[in-house]
Every structure is written in C-alpha cells, then in structure tokens.
C-alpha cells in the first residue's frame, strides 16, 4: 500500500509504504504532468511501514505523480501541491 499525506500538500509531503520483506529495494519518483522527473530517491526497505519525506518547496503549484517501485510492485498516485 502507498499513502501520501498531506494531500494536497504545501511545502512537504510524506510517503508511507508497506514492504512485505526487509531488504527489498525501492524507488520513489515524483514526475510533473509532462513526465519529467523532479525528485527520485532509492533505498532498501524495512519490513512493515517505510517513510520517505518529500520537499516540494521548489515545485510550482499543480498536479504531480508519485511512483513507488519495489521488487514486487509499482504503484502510482496523484499528489496536489498548492499554496
């Protein structure tokens, strides 16, 4: 599962995802409406909930796509950045 809060967000957002097993690799990517990557973070997940903090202060207001890719799944959710 993937949760993003707050949504809509102002300066920062938090991504929470659940990993079935420890040691699986993950990548969190934020793309704009044109598909351009604005933020990417990779890491190794712990079993259970994992948290990635997003700094949106350099992003203009608008709709973004957050993509979480793990060894076993890819999930995409919308994120709205507003003032």
PDB file of C-alpha atoms in Angstrom:
ATOM      1  CA  UNK A   1       0.000   0.000   0.000  1.00  0.00           C
ATOM      2  CA  UNK A   2       1.013   3.612  -0.597  1.00  0.00           C
ATOM      3  CA  UNK A   3      -0.173   6.657   1.362  1.00  0.00           C
ATOM      4  CA  UNK A   4       0.747  10.289   0.729  1.00  0.00           C
ATOM      5  CA  UNK A   5      -0.072  12.992   3.238  1.00  0.00           C
ATOM      6  CA  UNK A   6      -0.978  15.744   3.431  1.00  0.00           C
ATOM      7  CA  UNK A   7      -2.589  15.764   0.014  1.00  0.00           C
ATOM      8  CA  UNK A   8      -2.924  18.495  -1.118  1.00  0.00           C
ATOM      9  CA  UNK A   9       0.493  19.482   0.241  1.00  0.00           C
ATOM     10  CA  UNK A  10       2.203  22.831   0.606  1.00  0.00           C
ATOM     11  CA  UNK A  11       5.927  22.596   1.336  1.00  0.00           C
ATOM     12  CA  UNK A  12       6.423  18.983   2.365  1.00  0.00           C
ATOM     13  CA  UNK A  13       4.680  15.652   1.957  1.00  0.00           C
ATOM     14  CA  UNK A  14       5.241  12.230   3.439  1.00  0.00           C
ATOM     15  CA  UNK A  15       5.092   8.949   1.550  1.00  0.00           C
ATOM     16  CA  UNK A  16       4.370   5.828   3.588  1.00  0.00           C
ATOM     17  CA  UNK A  17       4.520   2.382   2.048  1.00  0.00           C
ATOM     18  CA  UNK A  18       4.456  -1.152   3.353  1.00  0.00           C
ATOM     19  CA  UNK A  19       7.123  -3.683   2.450  1.00  0.00           C
ATOM     20  CA  UNK A  20       6.482  -7.388   2.923  1.00  0.00           C
ATOM     21  CA  UNK A  21      10.116  -8.291   3.490  1.00  0.00           C
ATOM     22  CA  UNK A  22      13.167  -6.437   4.731  1.00  0.00           C
ATOM     23  CA  UNK A  23      15.971  -5.802   2.273  1.00  0.00           C
ATOM     24  CA  UNK A  24      13.853  -5.173  -0.820  1.00  0.00           C
ATOM     25  CA  UNK A  25      14.940  -2.194  -2.906  1.00  0.00           C
ATOM     26  CA  UNK A  26      12.573   0.708  -3.538  1.00  0.00           C
ATOM     27  CA  UNK A  27      12.467   3.862  -5.629  1.00  0.00           C
ATOM     28  CA  UNK A  28      10.177   6.855  -5.077  1.00  0.00           C
ATOM     29  CA  UNK A  29       9.903   9.250  -8.030  1.00  0.00           C
ATOM     30  CA  UNK A  30       7.918  12.492  -8.456  1.00  0.00           C
ATOM     31  CA  UNK A  31       7.056  13.455 -12.046  1.00  0.00           C
ATOM     32  CA  UNK A  32       5.305  16.517 -13.392  1.00  0.00           C
ATOM     33  CA  UNK A  33       2.434  16.367 -15.895  1.00  0.00           C
ATOM     34  CA  UNK A  34       4.927  16.167 -18.775  1.00  0.00           C
ATOM     35  CA  UNK A  35       6.636  13.115 -17.292  1.00  0.00           C
ATOM     36  CA  UNK A  36       9.794  14.954 -16.223  1.00  0.00           C
ATOM     37  CA  UNK A  37      11.381  13.509 -13.064  1.00  0.00           C
ATOM     38  CA  UNK A  38      11.670  16.179 -10.372  1.00  0.00           C
ATOM     39  CA  UNK A  39      12.685  14.001  -7.430  1.00  0.00           C
ATOM     40  CA  UNK A  40      13.976  10.463  -7.080  1.00  0.00           C
ATOM     41  CA  UNK A  41      15.080   8.533  -4.028  1.00  0.00           C
ATOM     42  CA  UNK A  42      16.187   4.937  -3.810  1.00  0.00           C
ATOM     43  CA  UNK A  43      16.797   2.812  -0.776  1.00  0.00           C
ATOM     44  CA  UNK A  44      16.404  -0.503   0.945  1.00  0.00           C
ATOM     45  CA  UNK A  45      13.086  -1.069   2.687  1.00  0.00           C
ATOM     46  CA  UNK A  46      12.482  -2.403   6.157  1.00  0.00           C
ATOM     47  CA  UNK A  47       9.726  -4.948   6.728  1.00  0.00           C
ATOM     48  CA  UNK A  48       6.498  -3.092   7.537  1.00  0.00           C
ATOM     49  CA  UNK A  49       5.949   0.647   7.135  1.00  0.00           C
ATOM     50  CA  UNK A  50       8.627   2.789   5.467  1.00  0.00           C
ATOM     51  CA  UNK A  51       8.612   6.592   5.329  1.00  0.00           C
ATOM     52  CA  UNK A  52      10.026   8.928   2.655  1.00  0.00           C
ATOM     53  CA  UNK A  53       9.792  12.694   3.172  1.00  0.00           C
ATOM     54  CA  UNK A  54       9.338  14.872   0.093  1.00  0.00           C
ATOM     55  CA  UNK A  55      10.467  18.501  -0.133  1.00  0.00           C
ATOM     56  CA  UNK A  56       8.075  20.264  -2.502  1.00  0.00           C
ATOM     57  CA  UNK A  57       9.302  23.800  -1.827  1.00  0.00           C
ATOM     58  CA  UNK A  58      10.910  24.066  -5.298  1.00  0.00           C
ATOM     59  CA  UNK A  59       7.826  22.726  -7.106  1.00  0.00           C
ATOM     60  CA  UNK A  60       5.219  25.042  -8.564  1.00  0.00           C
ATOM     61  CA  UNK A  61       1.581  24.532  -7.645  1.00  0.00           C
ATOM     62  CA  UNK A  62      -0.046  21.757  -9.629  1.00  0.00           C
ATOM     63  CA  UNK A  63      -0.609  18.033 -10.009  1.00  0.00           C
ATOM     64  CA  UNK A  64       2.260  15.556  -9.735  1.00  0.00           C
ATOM     65  CA  UNK A  65       2.548  11.801  -9.970  1.00  0.00           C
ATOM     66  CA  UNK A  66       4.321   9.868  -7.237  1.00  0.00           C
ATOM     67  CA  UNK A  67       5.586   6.468  -8.345  1.00  0.00           C
ATOM     68  CA  UNK A  68       6.728   3.827  -5.891  1.00  0.00           C
ATOM     69  CA  UNK A  69       8.601   0.900  -7.409  1.00  0.00           C
ATOM     70  CA  UNK A  70       9.672  -2.080  -5.307  1.00  0.00           C
ATOM     71  CA  UNK A  71      10.904  -5.564  -6.133  1.00  0.00           C
ATOM     72  CA  UNK A  72       7.301  -6.791  -6.240  1.00  0.00           C
ATOM     73  CA  UNK A  73       5.116  -3.847  -7.295  1.00  0.00           C
ATOM     74  CA  UNK A  74       4.752  -0.428  -8.881  1.00  0.00           C
ATOM     75  CA  UNK A  75       2.147   2.000  -7.507  1.00  0.00           C
ATOM     76  CA  UNK A  76       1.337   5.464  -8.875  1.00  0.00           C
ATOM     77  CA  UNK A  77      -0.700   8.093  -7.033  1.00  0.00           C
ATOM     78  CA  UNK A  78      -1.521  11.729  -7.661  1.00  0.00           C
ATOM     79  CA  UNK A  79      -0.182  14.489  -5.422  1.00  0.00           C
ATOM     80  CA  UNK A  80      -1.526  18.033  -5.495  1.00  0.00           C
ATOM     81  CA  UNK A  81       0.839  20.858  -4.492  1.00  0.00           C
ATOM     82  CA  UNK A  82      -0.906  24.080  -3.526  1.00  0.00           C
ATOM     83  CA  UNK A  83      -0.216  27.230  -1.517  1.00  0.00           C
TER      84      UNK A  83
END
